[in-house]
């Protein structure tokens, strides 16, 4: 019999972190009920691998901050930018521990850069929410992992179907050493198994427009005879599409991502493409996970975010010509915030 007036933490199934996010299959334990529960007035810290790494990471910061601002129990939200520097991320997380924050959200620079610091935080009783990149320790409290192999395989499977079993492709990878780049590439490798598809060029464009544009110009001038392009991110896709248009050449089938500028290109030019979904609102989901733990709710150790790819019709539904190329979908920003950050 439950005594009157007593409240009990909600079960994990009562917590919605983000549309499309589901508990991972297999051995996936729950956190202890009430283990991290604290009264309102929380300080939450977030360690980014690089806020200005590209336009997507900028929006992740906007989404996280908006979610924190909307929660009355979050008294202070500290955002620290590692600037793609592993040593800086270690120092940032240890600084948050020293400040005595109530929870820490981490986007790792590499698969090992934050491991020791995360272990220190958890040992100090601070829950750690991990997203946008897997790490080699399991010391974190809960993780939300989107993209990864699923993202790369969605694009790879589509590209194999489109270019045929003997196609010749370019591969545009993201930031070298970042776990998301490694895992997306592993998804491509899975898609190519058992085919004769040939990778005739492969390099890192760092998920950045300018670097990828220079890379695609070099590849085109070296050998423009390519059947399709596997691109690990939409800013790189936009750059490569612009290169083919610059040379007056037909745009080959190329994978994309949920970026407004890329959607505009796709709609206008009508080339063949697919867009795996990797919403920047994962930033907001990370905040919600930290809040759930501090409210005493139970969460699973691991969550997956593996939605199917978006086709051209879906892109037409999401595209906004009144917003800049730098906004990403799906987003949880309000209309006012979208116009503030991305309005033309």
Tab-separated table of C-alpha atoms in Angstrom:
chain	number	residue	atom	x	y	z
A	1	UNK	CA	0.000	0.000	0.000
A	2	UNK	CA	1.328	3.463	-0.987
A	3	UNK	CA	1.244	6.048	1.792
A	4	UNK	CA	-0.601	9.276	0.985
A	5	UNK	CA	1.606	12.186	-0.015
A	6	UNK	CA	4.535	10.065	-1.227
A	7	UNK	CA	5.698	10.495	-4.832
A	8	UNK	CA	7.697	8.014	-6.838
A	9	UNK	CA	9.981	8.583	-9.834
A	10	UNK	CA	8.464	8.016	-13.252
A	11	UNK	CA	9.509	5.000	-15.246
A	12	UNK	CA	11.655	5.392	-18.350
A	13	UNK	CA	8.696	4.744	-20.650
A	14	UNK	CA	7.108	7.929	-19.299
A	15	UNK	CA	10.023	10.081	-20.525
A	16	UNK	CA	9.948	11.333	-24.121
A	17	UNK	CA	13.408	12.638	-24.982
A	18	UNK	CA	12.774	13.411	-28.643
A	19	UNK	CA	10.552	12.202	-31.457
A	20	UNK	CA	12.143	9.136	-33.017
A	21	UNK	CA	14.367	8.333	-30.023
A	22	UNK	CA	13.830	4.835	-28.617
A	23	UNK	CA	15.646	2.615	-26.083
A	24	UNK	CA	18.419	0.532	-27.630
A	25	UNK	CA	17.782	-3.204	-27.974
A	26	UNK	CA	19.701	-5.809	-25.994
A	27	UNK	CA	21.290	-5.404	-22.569
A	28	UNK	CA	20.123	-1.923	-21.629
A	29	UNK	CA	19.771	-1.341	-17.882
A	30	UNK	CA	17.784	1.425	-16.228
A	31	UNK	CA	19.274	4.044	-13.950
A	32	UNK	CA	18.357	3.692	-10.295
A	33	UNK	CA	15.106	5.471	-9.462
A	34	UNK	CA	15.780	8.769	-7.705
A	35	UNK	CA	19.561	8.305	-7.799
A	36	UNK	CA	20.229	11.842	-9.071
A	37	UNK	CA	17.096	13.606	-7.837
A	38	UNK	CA	17.582	17.177	-6.628
A	39	UNK	CA	15.341	20.090	-5.780
A	40	UNK	CA	14.785	22.764	-8.420
A	41	UNK	CA	17.513	25.341	-8.945
A	42	UNK	CA	19.865	23.207	-11.008
A	43	UNK	CA	23.088	24.108	-12.761
A	44	UNK	CA	23.690	22.047	-15.885
A	45	UNK	CA	26.925	22.136	-17.875
A	46	UNK	CA	27.427	21.185	-21.498
A	47	UNK	CA	30.754	20.386	-23.160
A	48	UNK	CA	30.599	20.775	-26.943
A	49	UNK	CA	33.199	19.239	-29.234
A	50	UNK	CA	33.074	22.450	-31.271
A	51	UNK	CA	30.223	24.947	-31.329
A	52	UNK	CA	31.528	26.580	-34.500
A	53	UNK	CA	32.669	23.372	-36.213
A	54	UNK	CA	29.889	23.913	-38.778
A	55	UNK	CA	26.374	25.325	-39.075
A	56	UNK	CA	24.823	22.179	-37.564
A	57	UNK	CA	26.819	22.434	-34.339
A	58	UNK	CA	25.883	26.119	-34.029
A	59	UNK	CA	22.220	25.156	-34.127
A	60	UNK	CA	22.715	22.340	-31.598
A	61	UNK	CA	23.874	25.032	-29.178
A	62	UNK	CA	20.789	27.145	-29.961
A	63	UNK	CA	18.479	24.147	-29.462
A	64	UNK	CA	20.100	23.171	-26.152
A	65	UNK	CA	20.041	26.700	-24.800
A	66	UNK	CA	16.401	27.170	-25.821
A	67	UNK	CA	15.425	23.955	-24.032
A	68	UNK	CA	17.316	25.034	-20.901
A	69	UNK	CA	15.767	28.525	-20.962
A	70	UNK	CA	12.301	26.998	-21.184
A	71	UNK	CA	12.757	24.966	-17.986
A	72	UNK	CA	12.088	26.940	-14.801
A	73	UNK	CA	14.113	24.512	-12.668
A	74	UNK	CA	17.347	25.185	-14.572
A	75	UNK	CA	18.904	28.124	-12.780
A	76	UNK	CA	22.123	28.173	-14.817
A	77	UNK	CA	23.167	26.551	-18.095
A	78	UNK	CA	26.923	26.600	-18.700
A	79	UNK	CA	28.077	25.978	-22.280
A	80	UNK	CA	31.767	25.277	-22.890
A	81	UNK	CA	33.304	24.908	-26.344
A	82	UNK	CA	36.261	22.543	-26.796
A	83	UNK	CA	36.940	23.989	-30.250
A	84	UNK	CA	37.837	20.471	-31.544
A	85	UNK	CA	40.687	20.330	-29.003
A	86	UNK	CA	40.839	17.126	-26.935
A	87	UNK	CA	42.874	18.696	-24.118
A	88	UNK	CA	40.460	21.634	-23.945
A	89	UNK	CA	37.512	19.240	-23.584
A	90	UNK	CA	39.216	17.444	-20.689
A	91	UNK	CA	39.835	20.796	-18.982
A	92	UNK	CA	36.252	21.930	-19.659
A	93	UNK	CA	34.673	18.852	-18.085
A	94	UNK	CA	36.971	19.008	-15.072
A	95	UNK	CA	36.071	22.694	-14.699
A	96	UNK	CA	32.377	21.773	-14.626
A	97	UNK	CA	33.091	19.132	-11.964
A	98	UNK	CA	34.972	21.720	-9.901
A	99	UNK	CA	32.013	24.101	-10.173
A	100	UNK	CA	29.787	21.425	-8.674
A	101	UNK	CA	27.233	21.329	-11.481
A	102	UNK	CA	24.241	19.043	-11.053
A	103	UNK	CA	24.538	17.331	-14.440
A	104	UNK	CA	26.890	17.371	-17.445
A	105	UNK	CA	26.056	16.878	-21.130
A	106	UNK	CA	28.963	15.854	-23.370
A	107	UNK	CA	29.521	15.837	-27.120
A	108	UNK	CA	32.929	14.117	-27.395
A	109	UNK	CA	35.716	15.450	-29.625
A	110	UNK	CA	36.942	11.890	-30.236
A	111	UNK	CA	35.998	8.430	-28.975
A	112	UNK	CA	38.535	8.712	-26.134
A	113	UNK	CA	38.972	12.455	-25.494
A	114	UNK	CA	36.419	12.709	-22.685
A	115	UNK	CA	36.573	9.215	-21.185
A	116	UNK	CA	38.658	9.896	-18.074
A	117	UNK	CA	36.836	13.160	-17.293
A	118	UNK	CA	33.430	11.512	-17.645
A	119	UNK	CA	34.534	8.790	-15.242
A	120	UNK	CA	35.599	11.500	-12.751
A	121	UNK	CA	32.232	13.242	-13.036
A	122	UNK	CA	30.249	10.056	-12.448
A	123	UNK	CA	32.526	9.140	-9.513
A	124	UNK	CA	31.674	12.556	-8.039
A	125	UNK	CA	27.959	11.728	-8.245
A	126	UNK	CA	27.271	13.907	-11.290
A	127	UNK	CA	25.144	12.265	-13.990
A	128	UNK	CA	26.598	12.498	-17.502
A	129	UNK	CA	24.461	12.563	-20.642
A	130	UNK	CA	26.327	11.674	-23.836
A	131	UNK	CA	25.275	12.401	-27.404
A	132	UNK	CA	26.639	13.018	-30.918
A	133	UNK	CA	29.415	10.449	-30.724
A	134	UNK	CA	30.172	7.202	-28.954
A	135	UNK	CA	33.074	6.811	-26.539
A	136	UNK	CA	35.125	3.836	-25.351
A	137	UNK	CA	34.063	3.929	-21.707
A	138	UNK	CA	30.586	3.043	-20.476
A	139	UNK	CA	30.905	5.240	-17.393
A	140	UNK	CA	28.335	7.757	-18.692
A	141	UNK	CA	24.849	7.704	-17.175
A	142	UNK	CA	22.792	7.704	-20.371
A	143	UNK	CA	23.444	8.276	-24.079
A	144	UNK	CA	21.373	9.382	-27.070
A	145	UNK	CA	23.013	8.226	-30.274
A	146	UNK	CA	21.729	9.167	-33.703
A	147	UNK	CA	23.392	8.936	-37.069
A	148	UNK	CA	26.400	6.639	-36.762
A	149	UNK	CA	26.329	3.417	-38.818
A	150	UNK	CA	22.612	3.769	-39.522
A	151	UNK	CA	23.133	7.209	-41.078
A	152	UNK	CA	25.972	6.026	-43.294
A	153	UNK	CA	24.189	2.835	-44.326
A	154	UNK	CA	20.977	4.645	-45.299
A	155	UNK	CA	23.043	6.713	-47.738
A	156	UNK	CA	25.178	3.762	-48.829
A	157	UNK	CA	22.224	1.467	-49.535
A	158	UNK	CA	20.533	4.200	-51.565
A	159	UNK	CA	23.714	4.923	-53.516
A	160	UNK	CA	24.269	1.239	-54.380
A	161	UNK	CA	20.669	0.998	-55.626
A	162	UNK	CA	21.128	4.192	-57.644
A	163	UNK	CA	24.570	3.762	-59.260
A	164	UNK	CA	24.410	0.004	-59.667
A	165	UNK	CA	26.611	-2.851	-58.551
A	166	UNK	CA	29.646	-1.646	-60.546
A	167	UNK	CA	29.388	2.088	-59.821
A	168	UNK	CA	32.347	4.383	-59.198
A	169	UNK	CA	31.916	6.772	-56.268
A	170	UNK	CA	33.590	9.572	-54.355
A	171	UNK	CA	33.457	9.501	-50.549
A	172	UNK	CA	33.377	12.807	-48.656
A	173	UNK	CA	34.057	12.143	-44.989
A	174	UNK	CA	33.597	14.473	-42.005
A	175	UNK	CA	36.074	15.433	-39.289
A	176	UNK	CA	38.946	12.937	-39.088
A	177	UNK	CA	39.010	11.139	-35.728
A	178	UNK	CA	35.511	12.198	-34.693
A	179	UNK	CA	33.450	9.131	-33.708
A	180	UNK	CA	30.514	10.247	-35.848
A	181	UNK	CA	32.739	10.328	-38.940
A	182	UNK	CA	34.115	6.859	-38.181
A	183	UNK	CA	30.703	5.343	-37.525
A	184	UNK	CA	29.038	6.883	-40.586
A	185	UNK	CA	31.853	5.554	-42.735
A	186	UNK	CA	31.432	2.099	-41.167
A	187	UNK	CA	27.792	2.239	-42.275
A	188	UNK	CA	28.925	2.893	-45.844
A	189	UNK	CA	31.310	-0.062	-45.644
A	190	UNK	CA	28.404	-2.275	-44.563
A	191	UNK	CA	26.333	-1.075	-47.522
A	192	UNK	CA	29.135	-1.827	-49.990
A	193	UNK	CA	29.744	-5.373	-48.761
A	194	UNK	CA	29.060	-7.899	-51.503
A	195	UNK	CA	29.012	-5.271	-54.275
A	196	UNK	CA	31.573	-4.228	-56.869
A	197	UNK	CA	31.086	-0.525	-56.175
A	198	UNK	CA	34.496	1.144	-56.343
A	199	UNK	CA	35.584	4.104	-54.201
A	200	UNK	CA	37.755	6.057	-56.648
A	201	UNK	CA	38.401	8.998	-54.314
A	202	UNK	CA	38.058	9.518	-50.547
A	203	UNK	CA	38.955	12.486	-48.353
A	204	UNK	CA	37.827	14.531	-45.349
A	205	UNK	CA	35.844	17.725	-45.866
A	206	UNK	CA	35.365	18.275	-42.091
A	207	UNK	CA	31.585	18.790	-42.613
A	208	UNK	CA	32.428	22.344	-43.772
A	209	UNK	CA	31.311	24.062	-46.983
A	210	UNK	CA	34.552	25.877	-47.820
A	211	UNK	CA	36.872	22.924	-47.282
A	212	UNK	CA	34.565	20.567	-49.170
A	213	UNK	CA	34.262	22.989	-52.104
A	214	UNK	CA	38.039	23.047	-52.512
A	215	UNK	CA	38.144	19.245	-52.169
A	216	UNK	CA	35.417	18.688	-54.780
A	217	UNK	CA	37.083	21.091	-57.212
A	218	UNK	CA	40.302	19.084	-56.895
A	219	UNK	CA	38.489	15.769	-57.361
A	220	UNK	CA	36.569	17.042	-60.379
A	221	UNK	CA	39.656	18.386	-62.106
A	222	UNK	CA	41.472	15.127	-61.372
A	223	UNK	CA	38.731	12.772	-62.580
A	224	UNK	CA	35.168	13.989	-63.209
A	225	UNK	CA	34.007	10.521	-64.333
A	226	UNK	CA	32.071	9.591	-61.207
A	227	UNK	CA	28.727	7.778	-60.937
A	228	UNK	CA	27.724	8.962	-57.480
A	229	UNK	CA	28.911	10.687	-54.310
A	230	UNK	CA	28.559	9.562	-50.695
A	231	UNK	CA	28.701	12.759	-48.623
A	232	UNK	CA	28.756	12.592	-44.823
A	233	UNK	CA	27.120	15.989	-44.334
A	234	UNK	CA	24.891	18.538	-46.072
A	235	UNK	CA	27.321	21.488	-46.039
A	236	UNK	CA	29.731	19.291	-48.007
A	237	UNK	CA	26.920	18.177	-50.323
A	238	UNK	CA	25.986	21.784	-51.045
A	239	UNK	CA	29.613	22.560	-51.861
A	240	UNK	CA	29.981	19.631	-54.255
A	241	UNK	CA	26.718	20.433	-56.033
A	242	UNK	CA	27.958	23.992	-56.527
A	243	UNK	CA	31.215	22.674	-58.018
A	244	UNK	CA	29.408	20.592	-60.652
A	245	UNK	CA	27.213	23.574	-61.517
A	246	UNK	CA	30.302	25.797	-61.668
A	247	UNK	CA	31.794	23.500	-64.322
A	248	UNK	CA	28.495	23.193	-66.181
A	249	UNK	CA	28.434	19.451	-65.534
A	250	UNK	CA	25.539	17.140	-64.726
A	251	UNK	CA	25.151	16.665	-60.966
A	252	UNK	CA	25.644	12.969	-60.105
A	253	UNK	CA	23.511	11.207	-57.490
A	254	UNK	CA	24.725	12.538	-54.135
A	255	UNK	CA	23.591	11.972	-50.555
A	256	UNK	CA	22.551	14.907	-48.409
A	257	UNK	CA	21.174	15.748	-44.974
A	258	UNK	CA	18.345	17.765	-43.415
A	259	UNK	CA	19.735	21.222	-44.156
A	260	UNK	CA	17.606	24.092	-45.479
A	261	UNK	CA	20.185	25.301	-48.011
A	262	UNK	CA	20.684	21.815	-49.343
A	263	UNK	CA	16.910	21.262	-49.565
A	264	UNK	CA	16.666	24.447	-51.632
A	265	UNK	CA	19.345	23.143	-54.017
A	266	UNK	CA	17.697	19.742	-54.262
A	267	UNK	CA	14.276	21.215	-55.025
A	268	UNK	CA	15.632	23.707	-57.567
A	269	UNK	CA	18.048	21.434	-59.437
A	270	UNK	CA	16.209	18.113	-59.197
A	271	UNK	CA	19.261	15.852	-58.871
A	272	UNK	CA	18.970	12.398	-57.316
A	273	UNK	CA	19.517	12.352	-53.558
A	274	UNK	CA	18.457	11.089	-50.150
A	275	UNK	CA	18.667	12.787	-46.755
A	276	UNK	CA	19.287	10.785	-43.599
A	277	UNK	CA	17.823	12.633	-40.625
A	278	UNK	CA	20.177	13.947	-37.950
A	279	UNK	CA	18.311	16.693	-36.175
A	280	UNK	CA	20.127	19.417	-34.233
A	281	UNK	CA	17.324	19.101	-31.687
A	282	UNK	CA	19.459	16.356	-30.171
A	283	UNK	CA	20.841	19.317	-28.209
A	284	UNK	CA	17.406	19.781	-26.634
A	285	UNK	CA	17.080	16.023	-26.076
A	286	UNK	CA	20.319	16.051	-24.085
A	287	UNK	CA	18.942	18.773	-21.829
A	288	UNK	CA	15.698	16.834	-21.365
A	289	UNK	CA	17.650	13.724	-20.377
A	290	UNK	CA	19.592	15.689	-17.746
A	291	UNK	CA	16.338	17.173	-16.439
A	292	UNK	CA	14.702	13.740	-16.222
A	293	UNK	CA	17.591	12.413	-14.124
A	294	UNK	CA	17.517	15.424	-11.798
A	295	UNK	CA	13.760	14.960	-11.403
A	296	UNK	CA	14.512	11.440	-10.162
A	297	UNK	CA	13.188	9.653	-13.239
A	298	UNK	CA	14.667	6.451	-14.577
A	299	UNK	CA	16.347	6.408	-17.981
A	300	UNK	CA	17.788	3.598	-20.030
A	301	UNK	CA	21.541	3.438	-20.442
A	302	UNK	CA	21.311	3.824	-24.220
A	303	UNK	CA	18.874	5.395	-26.658
A	304	UNK	CA	18.944	5.250	-30.456
A	305	UNK	CA	17.756	7.818	-32.987
A	306	UNK	CA	17.601	5.972	-36.317
A	307	UNK	CA	14.852	7.445	-38.526
A	308	UNK	CA	14.567	6.534	-42.239
A	309	UNK	CA	15.949	8.844	-44.896
A	310	UNK	CA	13.960	11.805	-46.230
A	311	UNK	CA	12.978	11.915	-49.910
A	312	UNK	CA	12.381	14.955	-52.126
A	313	UNK	CA	8.718	15.250	-51.139
A	314	UNK	CA	9.678	15.367	-47.452
A	315	UNK	CA	12.286	18.022	-48.250
A	316	UNK	CA	9.621	20.139	-49.968
A	317	UNK	CA	7.464	19.946	-46.845
A	318	UNK	CA	10.307	21.080	-44.573
A	319	UNK	CA	12.005	23.686	-46.778
A	320	UNK	CA	11.625	27.362	-45.778
A	321	UNK	CA	12.609	29.984	-48.353
A	322	UNK	CA	12.239	32.731	-45.730
A	323	UNK	CA	15.098	31.227	-43.676
A	324	UNK	CA	18.818	31.049	-44.429
A	325	UNK	CA	20.730	28.062	-45.749
A	326	UNK	CA	22.149	27.479	-42.262
A	327	UNK	CA	19.049	26.122	-40.515
A	328	UNK	CA	18.699	22.354	-40.046
A	329	UNK	CA	15.645	20.102	-39.733
A	330	UNK	CA	13.961	18.899	-37.655
A	331	UNK	CA	14.154	21.752	-35.174
A	332	UNK	CA	12.384	22.530	-31.915
A	333	UNK	CA	13.133	26.264	-32.016
A	334	UNK	CA	10.099	28.508	-31.868
A	335	UNK	CA	9.133	30.569	-34.908
A	336	UNK	CA	10.437	33.646	-33.121
A	337	UNK	CA	13.789	31.941	-32.463
A	338	UNK	CA	14.041	30.665	-36.052
A	339	UNK	CA	13.535	34.173	-37.358
A	340	UNK	CA	16.006	35.613	-34.836
A	341	UNK	CA	18.792	33.185	-35.704
A	342	UNK	CA	18.046	32.338	-39.339
A	343	UNK	CA	15.614	34.851	-40.797
A	344	UNK	CA	16.694	36.490	-44.048
